[in-house]
Amino acid sequence: SNQIIVNQLTFGAKTDSPDAVKLPVPFIVALLQDRHGVIDLDLPITGSLNDPQFNVGALIWKVIVNLFTKIVSSPFAAIGGGGKDLSRVEFAPGTALIAGGGQEAIAKVAKALDDRPRLKLGIVAMADPMSEAEAMRRAAFEARLLEEQRRERGRSSLGSGGAVESAMPPLSAEQRARLVKQIYEDTKLPAKPRNMIGMAKDIPTAEMEALLVAAIPVDAAAGRVLAQQRGRSVREALMAKGLGSERLFIGEPKLREEAADNAAWVPQAQLSLSVDRSEERRVGKEC
């Protein structure tokens, strides 16, 4: 059993040694170091003392290289995933609302990065306007209802000299029916049921709502907008946990490509880790 503690490890200038490992060592060190610059490794090794080629140093080095290789292949596991895939933040379909499992990932990633100040986080959010189409239409309609509720509350507040509330209370069934009817009357729909003289017929609230939802366009552009909103949601959630904005980077949003195995789509943002290159260069100059 070997416990190796390395304190304040820094790097000098790069060399062209033929014995150098082909691994991103500065990145690995940034993953292993805590906020005080300490690396604490428990490295158990096994071998036979009867082997003429037995060499403790060679075995320890082999274990270290294997550990480094594992860290590079699964960096989020190295920062304390505990079996949970921290590289993915999940969302409620059709929205930029982080799902319950995604909130757990956000909390663990924020803590891990707080303990490792040299790491930066990349965020690439995704959307699928095909499999999420109905959820996106429904979310867009609910947003329009909220907008109409705010407009109505604004007119009422201005008339009474009060301020408009930022958070709207839940709609009662009667209020919702009235707003749906208002939106239905204000929206030009080619499929509106009409009477014999061509006037729009009065239809049940549920039918009006179904027609309005079905008329909301969902395309690749809407998918990219949703993906952008998801990226910002992750960034804001991490900043709310105390991480600085300079350590968080939102990449170009992506639309999901059709899966070859027809796997069920999970709305998500993919996270990636990198080392602060400016910090790496500064450390190299000080050595």
PDB file of C-alpha atoms in Angstrom:
ATOM      1  CA  SER A   1       0.000   0.000   0.000  1.00  0.00           C
ATOM      2  CA  ASN A   2       1.358   3.396  -0.991  1.00  0.00           C
ATOM      3  CA  GLN A   3       0.015   6.807  -0.150  1.00  0.00           C
ATOM      4  CA  ILE A   4       1.588   9.507  -2.278  1.00  0.00           C
ATOM      5  CA  ILE A   5       1.105  13.157  -1.342  1.00  0.00           C
ATOM      6  CA  VAL A   6       2.352  15.819  -3.741  1.00  0.00           C
ATOM      7  CA  ASN A   7       2.196  19.427  -2.617  1.00  0.00           C
ATOM      8  CA  GLN A   8       2.283  22.417  -5.010  1.00  0.00           C
ATOM      9  CA  LEU A   9       3.397  20.482  -8.109  1.00  0.00           C
ATOM     10  CA  THR A  10       4.400  22.845 -10.916  1.00  0.00           C
ATOM     11  CA  PHE A  11       5.815  22.400 -14.415  1.00  0.00           C
ATOM     12  CA  GLY A  12       8.892  23.677 -16.179  1.00  0.00           C
ATOM     13  CA  ALA A  13       9.445  24.070 -19.899  1.00  0.00           C
ATOM     14  CA  LYS A  14       8.290  21.277 -22.174  1.00  0.00           C
ATOM     15  CA  THR A  15      10.964  18.741 -23.170  1.00  0.00           C
ATOM     16  CA  ASP A  16      11.144  16.227 -26.006  1.00  0.00           C
ATOM     17  CA  SER A  17      11.994  13.243 -23.824  1.00  0.00           C
ATOM     18  CA  PRO A  18      11.405   9.887 -25.591  1.00  0.00           C
ATOM     19  CA  ASP A  19      10.227   8.510 -22.240  1.00  0.00           C
ATOM     20  CA  ALA A  20       7.453  11.087 -21.797  1.00  0.00           C
ATOM     21  CA  VAL A  21       3.928   9.649 -21.496  1.00  0.00           C
ATOM     22  CA  LYS A  22       1.482  10.632 -24.223  1.00  0.00           C
ATOM     23  CA  LEU A  23      -1.036  12.033 -21.772  1.00  0.00           C
ATOM     24  CA  PRO A  24      -2.279  15.564 -20.959  1.00  0.00           C
ATOM     25  CA  VAL A  25      -0.490  15.675 -17.612  1.00  0.00           C
ATOM     26  CA  PRO A  26      -1.292  19.339 -16.721  1.00  0.00           C
ATOM     27  CA  PHE A  27      -4.990  18.575 -17.191  1.00  0.00           C
ATOM     28  CA  ILE A  28      -4.714  15.441 -15.053  1.00  0.00           C
ATOM     29  CA  VAL A  29      -2.913  17.358 -12.311  1.00  0.00           C
ATOM     30  CA  ALA A  30      -5.635  20.044 -12.357  1.00  0.00           C
ATOM     31  CA  LEU A  31      -8.209  17.279 -11.834  1.00  0.00           C
ATOM     32  CA  LEU A  32      -6.283  15.707  -8.951  1.00  0.00           C
ATOM     33  CA  GLN A  33      -5.190  18.845  -7.077  1.00  0.00           C
ATOM     34  CA  ASP A  34      -7.447  20.297  -4.410  1.00  0.00           C
ATOM     35  CA  ARG A  35      -7.818  24.027  -3.848  1.00  0.00           C
ATOM     36  CA  HIS A  36      -4.654  24.019  -1.725  1.00  0.00           C
ATOM     37  CA  GLY A  37      -2.539  22.464  -4.499  1.00  0.00           C
ATOM     38  CA  VAL A  38      -2.313  19.051  -2.788  1.00  0.00           C
ATOM     39  CA  ILE A  39      -2.597  15.713  -4.581  1.00  0.00           C
ATOM     40  CA  ASP A  40      -3.332  12.753  -2.295  1.00  0.00           C
ATOM     41  CA  LEU A  41      -3.172   9.338  -3.991  1.00  0.00           C
ATOM     42  CA  ASP A  42      -3.696   5.894  -2.513  1.00  0.00           C
ATOM     43  CA  LEU A  43      -1.875   3.467  -4.827  1.00  0.00           C
ATOM     44  CA  PRO A  44      -2.067  -0.217  -3.815  1.00  0.00           C
ATOM     45  CA  ILE A  45       0.163  -2.500  -5.914  1.00  0.00           C
ATOM     46  CA  THR A  46       0.617  -6.243  -6.178  1.00  0.00           C
ATOM     47  CA  GLY A  47       3.578  -8.354  -7.277  1.00  0.00           C
ATOM     48  CA  SER A  48       5.700 -11.346  -6.352  1.00  0.00           C
ATOM     49  CA  LEU A  49       8.992 -10.894  -4.504  1.00  0.00           C
ATOM     50  CA  ASN A  50      10.073 -14.226  -6.026  1.00  0.00           C
ATOM     51  CA  ASP A  51      10.022 -12.648  -9.481  1.00  0.00           C
ATOM     52  CA  PRO A  52      13.620 -11.795 -10.485  1.00  0.00           C
ATOM     53  CA  GLN A  53      12.264  -8.830 -12.435  1.00  0.00           C
ATOM     54  CA  PHE A  54      10.296  -7.477  -9.446  1.00  0.00           C
ATOM     55  CA  ASN A  55      10.717  -3.724  -9.149  1.00  0.00           C
ATOM     56  CA  VAL A  56       8.630  -1.612  -6.794  1.00  0.00           C
ATOM     57  CA  GLY A  57       9.356   1.610  -8.644  1.00  0.00           C
ATOM     58  CA  ALA A  58       8.327   0.156 -12.017  1.00  0.00           C
ATOM     59  CA  LEU A  59       5.086  -1.191 -10.529  1.00  0.00           C
ATOM     60  CA  ILE A  60       4.212   2.147  -8.942  1.00  0.00           C
ATOM     61  CA  TRP A  61       4.869   3.952 -12.217  1.00  0.00           C
ATOM     62  CA  LYS A  62       2.655   1.464 -14.072  1.00  0.00           C
ATOM     63  CA  VAL A  63      -0.163   2.036 -11.575  1.00  0.00           C
ATOM     64  CA  ILE A  64       0.213   5.808 -11.931  1.00  0.00           C
ATOM     65  CA  VAL A  65       0.075   5.646 -15.747  1.00  0.00           C
ATOM     66  CA  ASN A  66      -2.995   3.395 -15.575  1.00  0.00           C
ATOM     67  CA  LEU A  67      -4.634   5.843 -13.159  1.00  0.00           C
ATOM     68  CA  PHE A  68      -3.837   8.792 -15.434  1.00  0.00           C
ATOM     69  CA  THR A  69      -5.235   6.956 -18.463  1.00  0.00           C
ATOM     70  CA  LYS A  70      -8.455   6.218 -16.585  1.00  0.00           C
ATOM     71  CA  ILE A  71      -8.777   9.853 -15.513  1.00  0.00           C
ATOM     72  CA  VAL A  72      -8.388  11.096 -19.090  1.00  0.00           C
ATOM     73  CA  SER A  73     -11.042   8.684 -20.367  1.00  0.00           C
ATOM     74  CA  SER A  74     -13.513   9.543 -17.547  1.00  0.00           C
ATOM     75  CA  PRO A  75     -12.637  12.965 -16.107  1.00  0.00           C
ATOM     76  CA  PHE A  76     -16.036  13.491 -14.468  1.00  0.00           C
ATOM     77  CA  ALA A  77     -15.721  10.205 -12.608  1.00  0.00           C
ATOM     78  CA  ALA A  78     -12.379  11.493 -11.303  1.00  0.00           C
ATOM     79  CA  ILE A  79     -13.991  14.572  -9.752  1.00  0.00           C
ATOM     80  CA  GLY A  80     -16.452  12.565  -7.684  1.00  0.00           C
ATOM     81  CA  GLY A  81     -19.283  11.377  -9.876  1.00  0.00           C
ATOM     82  CA  GLY A  82     -19.906   8.390  -7.626  1.00  0.00           C
ATOM     83  CA  GLY A  83     -21.488   6.466 -10.502  1.00  0.00           C
ATOM     84  CA  LYS A  84     -23.556   9.451 -11.619  1.00  0.00           C
ATOM     85  CA  ASP A  85     -22.844  10.785 -15.114  1.00  0.00           C
ATOM     86  CA  LEU A  86     -21.925  14.382 -14.301  1.00  0.00           C
ATOM     87  CA  SER A  87     -21.107  15.158 -17.921  1.00  0.00           C
ATOM     88  CA  ARG A  88     -24.813  15.432 -18.784  1.00  0.00           C
ATOM     89  CA  VAL A  89     -27.449  17.866 -17.510  1.00  0.00           C
ATOM     90  CA  GLU A  90     -31.000  16.802 -18.345  1.00  0.00           C
ATOM     91  CA  PHE A  91     -33.993  19.041 -19.110  1.00  0.00           C
ATOM     92  CA  ALA A  92     -37.750  18.761 -19.137  1.00  0.00           C
ATOM     93  CA  PRO A  93     -38.774  18.062 -22.782  1.00  0.00           C
ATOM     94  CA  GLY A  94     -39.504  21.144 -24.852  1.00  0.00           C
ATOM     95  CA  THR A  95     -38.179  23.549 -22.215  1.00  0.00           C
ATOM     96  CA  ALA A  96     -34.991  25.019 -20.753  1.00  0.00           C
ATOM     97  CA  LEU A  97     -36.016  23.880 -17.260  1.00  0.00           C
ATOM     98  CA  ILE A  98     -33.336  21.681 -15.675  1.00  0.00           C
ATOM     99  CA  ALA A  99     -34.804  18.340 -14.619  1.00  0.00           C
ATOM    100  CA  GLY A 100     -34.398  16.906 -11.117  1.00  0.00           C
ATOM    101  CA  GLY A 101     -31.476  14.673 -12.098  1.00  0.00           C
ATOM    102  CA  GLY A 102     -29.867  17.617 -13.848  1.00  0.00           C
ATOM    103  CA  GLN A 103     -30.048  19.700 -10.689  1.00  0.00           C
ATOM    104  CA  GLU A 104     -28.149  16.960  -8.847  1.00  0.00           C
ATOM    105  CA  ALA A 105     -25.442  16.988 -11.521  1.00  0.00           C
ATOM    106  CA  ILE A 106     -25.216  20.808 -11.336  1.00  0.00           C
ATOM    107  CA  ALA A 107     -24.685  20.702  -7.564  1.00  0.00           C
ATOM    108  CA  LYS A 108     -21.945  18.048  -7.771  1.00  0.00           C
ATOM    109  CA  VAL A 109     -20.139  19.729 -10.679  1.00  0.00           C
ATOM    110  CA  ALA A 110     -20.229  23.100  -8.908  1.00  0.00           C
ATOM    111  CA  LYS A 111     -18.710  21.606  -5.764  1.00  0.00           C
ATOM    112  CA  ALA A 112     -16.050  19.732  -7.748  1.00  0.00           C
ATOM    113  CA  LEU A 113     -14.994  22.862  -9.645  1.00  0.00           C
ATOM    114  CA  ASP A 114     -14.993  24.925  -6.482  1.00  0.00           C
ATOM    115  CA  ASP A 115     -12.436  22.450  -5.095  1.00  0.00           C
ATOM    116  CA  ARG A 116     -10.383  22.601  -8.325  1.00  0.00           C
ATOM    117  CA  PRO A 117      -9.875  26.271  -9.248  1.00  0.00           C
ATOM    118  CA  ARG A 118      -7.692  25.531 -12.300  1.00  0.00           C
ATOM    119  CA  LEU A 119     -10.482  23.739 -14.159  1.00  0.00           C
ATOM    120  CA  LYS A 120     -12.843  25.343 -16.643  1.00  0.00           C
ATOM    121  CA  LEU A 121     -16.165  23.979 -17.872  1.00  0.00           C
ATOM    122  CA  GLY A 122     -17.567  23.884 -21.390  1.00  0.00           C
ATOM    123  CA  ILE A 123     -21.332  23.660 -21.992  1.00  0.00           C
ATOM    124  CA  VAL A 124     -22.830  22.418 -25.260  1.00  0.00           C
ATOM    125  CA  ALA A 125     -26.622  22.226 -25.102  1.00  0.00           C
ATOM    126  CA  MET A 126     -28.737  20.188 -27.484  1.00  0.00           C
ATOM    127  CA  ALA A 127     -32.343  19.980 -28.666  1.00  0.00           C
ATOM    128  CA  ASP A 128     -34.348  17.735 -30.966  1.00  0.00           C
ATOM    129  CA  PRO A 129     -37.151  19.652 -32.719  1.00  0.00           C
ATOM    130  CA  MET A 130     -38.539  16.377 -34.075  1.00  0.00           C
ATOM    131  CA  SER A 131     -39.003  14.256 -30.955  1.00  0.00           C
ATOM    132  CA  GLU A 132     -39.589  17.342 -28.789  1.00  0.00           C
ATOM    133  CA  ALA A 133     -41.988  19.032 -31.216  1.00  0.00           C
ATOM    134  CA  GLU A 134     -45.182  18.541 -29.223  1.00  0.00           C
ATOM    135  CA  ALA A 135     -43.505  19.484 -25.926  1.00  0.00           C
ATOM    136  CA  MET A 136     -41.997  22.587 -27.574  1.00  0.00           C
ATOM    137  CA  ARG A 137     -45.407  23.651 -28.892  1.00  0.00           C
ATOM    138  CA  ARG A 138     -46.981  23.129 -25.498  1.00  0.00           C
ATOM    139  CA  ALA A 139     -44.209  25.090 -23.738  1.00  0.00           C
ATOM    140  CA  ALA A 140     -44.530  27.935 -26.265  1.00  0.00           C
ATOM    141  CA  PHE A 141     -48.272  28.077 -25.700  1.00  0.00           C
ATOM    142  CA  GLU A 142     -47.873  28.159 -21.917  1.00  0.00           C
ATOM    143  CA  ALA A 143     -45.378  31.001 -22.350  1.00  0.00           C
ATOM    144  CA  ARG A 144     -47.928  32.882 -24.447  1.00  0.00           C
ATOM    145  CA  LEU A 145     -50.573  32.333 -21.780  1.00  0.00           C
ATOM    146  CA  LEU A 146     -48.197  33.745 -19.180  1.00  0.00           C
ATOM    147  CA  GLU A 147     -47.483  36.727 -21.407  1.00  0.00           C
ATOM    148  CA  GLU A 148     -51.215  37.379 -21.792  1.00  0.00           C
ATOM    149  CA  GLN A 149     -51.690  37.033 -18.028  1.00  0.00           C
ATOM    150  CA  ARG A 150     -48.927  39.589 -17.406  1.00  0.00           C
ATOM    151  CA  ARG A 151     -50.442  41.953 -19.967  1.00  0.00           C
ATOM    152  CA  GLU A 152     -53.842  41.654 -18.324  1.00  0.00           C
ATOM    153  CA  ARG A 153     -52.361  42.118 -14.849  1.00  0.00           C
ATOM    154  CA  GLY A 154     -50.377  45.115 -16.138  1.00  0.00           C
ATOM    155  CA  ARG A 155     -53.506  46.839 -17.421  1.00  0.00           C
ATOM    156  CA  SER A 156     -55.226  46.208 -14.097  1.00  0.00           C
ATOM    157  CA  SER A 157     -52.232  47.444 -12.052  1.00  0.00           C
ATOM    158  CA  LEU A 158     -51.775  50.587 -14.130  1.00  0.00           C
ATOM    159  CA  GLY A 159     -55.442  51.390 -13.726  1.00  0.00           C
ATOM    160  CA  SER A 160     -55.130  51.121  -9.949  1.00  0.00           C
ATOM    161  CA  GLY A 161     -51.730  52.828  -9.770  1.00  0.00           C
ATOM    162  CA  GLY A 162     -49.928  49.667  -8.585  1.00  0.00           C
ATOM    163  CA  ALA A 163     -46.821  47.864  -9.872  1.00  0.00           C
ATOM    164  CA  VAL A 164     -46.892  44.753 -12.047  1.00  0.00           C
ATOM    165  CA  GLU A 165     -45.894  41.580 -10.177  1.00  0.00           C
ATOM    166  CA  SER A 166     -42.859  39.794 -11.605  1.00  0.00           C
ATOM    167  CA  ALA A 167     -44.171  36.333 -10.627  1.00  0.00           C
ATOM    168  CA  MET A 168     -47.674  35.462 -11.737  1.00  0.00           C
ATOM    169  CA  PRO A 169     -49.991  33.385  -9.525  1.00  0.00           C
ATOM    170  CA  PRO A 170     -51.364  30.106 -10.932  1.00  0.00           C
ATOM    171  CA  LEU A 171     -54.377  30.515 -13.212  1.00  0.00           C
ATOM    172  CA  SER A 172     -57.762  29.270 -12.095  1.00  0.00           C
ATOM    173  CA  ALA A 173     -59.777  27.222 -14.597  1.00  0.00           C
ATOM    174  CA  GLU A 174     -61.997  30.241 -15.256  1.00  0.00           C
ATOM    175  CA  GLN A 175     -59.038  32.595 -15.795  1.00  0.00           C
ATOM    176  CA  ARG A 176     -57.328  30.121 -18.102  1.00  0.00           C
ATOM    177  CA  ALA A 177     -60.483  29.667 -20.176  1.00  0.00           C
ATOM    178  CA  ARG A 178     -60.858  33.443 -20.544  1.00  0.00           C
ATOM    179  CA  LEU A 179     -57.226  33.921 -21.628  1.00  0.00           C
ATOM    180  CA  VAL A 180     -57.367  30.995 -24.053  1.00  0.00           C
ATOM    181  CA  LYS A 181     -60.450  32.504 -25.661  1.00  0.00           C
ATOM    182  CA  GLN A 182     -58.756  35.904 -25.894  1.00  0.00           C
ATOM    183  CA  ILE A 183     -55.686  34.407 -27.579  1.00  0.00           C
ATOM    184  CA  TYR A 184     -57.908  32.334 -29.886  1.00  0.00           C
ATOM    185  CA  GLU A 185     -59.813  35.425 -31.010  1.00  0.00           C
ATOM    186  CA  ASP A 186     -56.581  37.374 -31.570  1.00  0.00           C
ATOM    187  CA  THR A 187     -54.879  34.613 -33.583  1.00  0.00           C
ATOM    188  CA  LYS A 188     -55.432  34.040 -37.290  1.00  0.00           C
ATOM    189  CA  LEU A 189     -55.940  30.320 -37.779  1.00  0.00           C
ATOM    190  CA  PRO A 190     -56.907  28.887 -41.173  1.00  0.00           C
ATOM    191  CA  ALA A 191     -58.607  25.912 -39.517  1.00  0.00           C
ATOM    192  CA  LYS A 192     -60.990  27.814 -37.237  1.00  0.00           C
ATOM    193  CA  PRO A 193     -64.429  26.153 -37.252  1.00  0.00           C
ATOM    194  CA  ARG A 194     -66.980  28.535 -38.772  1.00  0.00           C
ATOM    195  CA  ASN A 195     -70.750  28.744 -38.965  1.00  0.00           C
ATOM    196  CA  MET A 196     -72.892  28.932 -42.093  1.00  0.00           C
ATOM    197  CA  ILE A 197     -72.227  32.644 -42.604  1.00  0.00           C
ATOM    198  CA  GLY A 198     -68.460  32.293 -42.178  1.00  0.00           C
ATOM    199  CA  MET A 199     -68.133  33.574 -38.618  1.00  0.00           C
ATOM    200  CA  ALA A 200     -65.869  31.779 -36.148  1.00  0.00           C
ATOM    201  CA  LYS A 201     -67.935  29.402 -34.048  1.00  0.00           C
ATOM    202  CA  ASP A 202     -67.814  29.220 -30.266  1.00  0.00           C
ATOM    203  CA  ILE A 203     -66.072  25.964 -29.411  1.00  0.00           C
ATOM    204  CA  PRO A 204     -64.991  24.427 -26.086  1.00  0.00           C
ATOM    205  CA  THR A 205     -61.825  25.787 -24.452  1.00  0.00           C
ATOM    206  CA  ALA A 206     -59.991  22.483 -24.910  1.00  0.00           C
ATOM    207  CA  GLU A 207     -60.617  22.583 -28.680  1.00  0.00           C
ATOM    208  CA  MET A 208     -59.451  26.194 -28.940  1.00  0.00           C
ATOM    209  CA  GLU A 209     -56.312  25.333 -27.025  1.00  0.00           C
ATOM    210  CA  ALA A 210     -55.612  22.273 -29.202  1.00  0.00           C
ATOM    211  CA  LEU A 211     -55.924  24.352 -32.397  1.00  0.00           C
ATOM    212  CA  LEU A 212     -53.623  27.060 -31.020  1.00  0.00           C
ATOM    213  CA  VAL A 213     -50.974  24.567 -29.889  1.00  0.00           C
ATOM    214  CA  ALA A 214     -51.038  22.693 -33.207  1.00  0.00           C
ATOM    215  CA  ALA A 215     -50.502  25.960 -35.129  1.00  0.00           C
ATOM    216  CA  ILE A 216     -47.257  26.856 -33.357  1.00  0.00           C
ATOM    217  CA  PRO A 217     -44.342  26.284 -35.773  1.00  0.00           C
ATOM    218  CA  VAL A 218     -41.468  24.055 -34.671  1.00  0.00           C
ATOM    219  CA  ASP A 219     -38.399  23.847 -36.910  1.00  0.00           C
ATOM    220  CA  ALA A 220     -34.601  23.684 -36.754  1.00  0.00           C
ATOM    221  CA  ALA A 221     -34.382  27.396 -35.907  1.00  0.00           C
ATOM    222  CA  ALA A 222     -36.714  26.909 -32.926  1.00  0.00           C
ATOM    223  CA  GLY A 223     -34.601  23.941 -31.848  1.00  0.00           C
ATOM    224  CA  ARG A 224     -31.414  26.015 -31.902  1.00  0.00           C
ATOM    225  CA  VAL A 225     -33.084  28.759 -29.850  1.00  0.00           C
ATOM    226  CA  LEU A 226     -34.169  26.168 -27.286  1.00  0.00           C
ATOM    227  CA  ALA A 227     -30.643  24.713 -27.161  1.00  0.00           C
ATOM    228  CA  GLN A 228     -29.208  28.217 -26.590  1.00  0.00           C
ATOM    229  CA  GLN A 229     -31.664  28.754 -23.736  1.00  0.00           C
ATOM    230  CA  ARG A 230     -30.608  25.443 -22.203  1.00  0.00           C
ATOM    231  CA  GLY A 231     -26.955  26.407 -22.331  1.00  0.00           C
ATOM    232  CA  ARG A 232     -27.706  29.673 -20.557  1.00  0.00           C
ATOM    233  CA  SER A 233     -29.797  27.833 -17.952  1.00  0.00           C
ATOM    234  CA  VAL A 234     -26.850  25.578 -17.068  1.00  0.00           C
ATOM    235  CA  ARG A 235     -24.464  28.527 -16.911  1.00  0.00           C
ATOM    236  CA  GLU A 236     -26.803  30.531 -14.668  1.00  0.00           C
ATOM    237  CA  ALA A 237     -27.415  27.522 -12.393  1.00  0.00           C
ATOM    238  CA  LEU A 238     -23.667  27.025 -11.913  1.00  0.00           C
ATOM    239  CA  MET A 239     -23.115  30.739 -11.282  1.00  0.00           C
ATOM    240  CA  ALA A 240     -25.894  30.594  -8.670  1.00  0.00           C
ATOM    241  CA  LYS A 241     -23.757  27.954  -6.919  1.00  0.00           C
ATOM    242  CA  GLY A 242     -20.879  30.445  -6.709  1.00  0.00           C
ATOM    243  CA  LEU A 243     -18.801  29.631  -9.810  1.00  0.00           C
ATOM    244  CA  GLY A 244     -17.326  32.601 -11.650  1.00  0.00           C
ATOM    245  CA  SER A 245     -18.547  33.315 -15.172  1.00  0.00           C
ATOM    246  CA  GLU A 246     -14.934  33.386 -16.424  1.00  0.00           C
ATOM    247  CA  ARG A 247     -14.720  29.623 -15.827  1.00  0.00           C
ATOM    248  CA  LEU A 248     -17.892  28.759 -17.777  1.00  0.00           C
ATOM    249  CA  PHE A 249     -18.098  28.682 -21.572  1.00  0.00           C
ATOM    250  CA  ILE A 250     -21.148  28.016 -23.726  1.00  0.00           C
ATOM    251  CA  GLY A 251     -20.352  26.295 -27.008  1.00  0.00           C
ATOM    252  CA  GLU A 252     -22.315  26.342 -30.246  1.00  0.00           C
ATOM    253  CA  PRO A 253     -25.758  24.764 -29.671  1.00  0.00           C
ATOM    254  CA  LYS A 254     -26.454  21.481 -31.437  1.00  0.00           C
ATOM    255  CA  LEU A 255     -29.471  19.740 -32.884  1.00  0.00           C
ATOM    256  CA  ARG A 256     -29.679  16.034 -32.233  1.00  0.00           C
ATOM    257  CA  GLU A 257     -28.799  13.848 -35.162  1.00  0.00           C
ATOM    258  CA  GLU A 258     -30.985  10.828 -35.738  1.00  0.00           C
ATOM    259  CA  ALA A 259     -29.691   7.983 -33.596  1.00  0.00           C
ATOM    260  CA  ALA A 260     -28.730   4.839 -35.468  1.00  0.00           C
ATOM    261  CA  ASP A 261     -30.009   2.646 -32.632  1.00  0.00           C
ATOM    262  CA  ASN A 262     -33.316   4.562 -32.289  1.00  0.00           C
ATOM    263  CA  ALA A 263     -32.487   5.240 -28.632  1.00  0.00           C
ATOM    264  CA  ALA A 264     -34.960   7.391 -26.749  1.00  0.00           C
ATOM    265  CA  TRP A 265     -33.960  11.050 -26.777  1.00  0.00           C
ATOM    266  CA  VAL A 266     -33.140  12.717 -23.474  1.00  0.00           C
ATOM    267  CA  PRO A 267     -33.040  16.557 -23.669  1.00  0.00           C
ATOM    268  CA  GLN A 268     -29.612  17.521 -22.399  1.00  0.00           C
ATOM    269  CA  ALA A 269     -26.508  19.658 -22.280  1.00  0.00           C
ATOM    270  CA  GLN A 270     -23.085  18.037 -22.487  1.00  0.00           C
ATOM    271  CA  LEU A 271     -20.342  19.266 -20.146  1.00  0.00           C
ATOM    272  CA  SER A 272     -16.586  19.097 -20.740  1.00  0.00           C
ATOM    273  CA  LEU A 273     -13.582  19.917 -18.564  1.00  0.00           C
ATOM    274  CA  SER A 274     -10.382  21.703 -19.518  1.00  0.00           C
ATOM    275  CA  VAL A 275      -7.416  23.218 -17.722  1.00  0.00           C
ATOM    276  CA  ASP A 276      -6.946  26.973 -17.522  1.00  0.00           C
ATOM    277  CA  ARG A 277      -4.216  27.501 -20.139  1.00  0.00           C
ATOM    278  CA  SER A 278      -3.320  30.960 -18.877  1.00  0.00           C
ATOM    279  CA  GLU A 279      -2.715  29.486 -15.429  1.00  0.00           C
ATOM    280  CA  GLU A 280      -0.683  26.683 -17.000  1.00  0.00           C
ATOM    281  CA  ARG A 281       1.553  29.172 -18.811  1.00  0.00           C
ATOM    282  CA  ARG A 282       1.978  31.254 -15.663  1.00  0.00           C
ATOM    283  CA  VAL A 283       3.026  28.199 -13.649  1.00  0.00           C
ATOM    284  CA  GLY A 284       5.537  27.221 -16.346  1.00  0.00           C
ATOM    285  CA  LYS A 285       7.182  30.643 -16.241  1.00  0.00           C
ATOM    286  CA  GLU A 286       7.551  30.548 -12.466  1.00  0.00           C
ATOM    287  CA  CYS A 287       9.378  27.183 -12.478  1.00  0.00           C
TER     288      CYS A 287
END
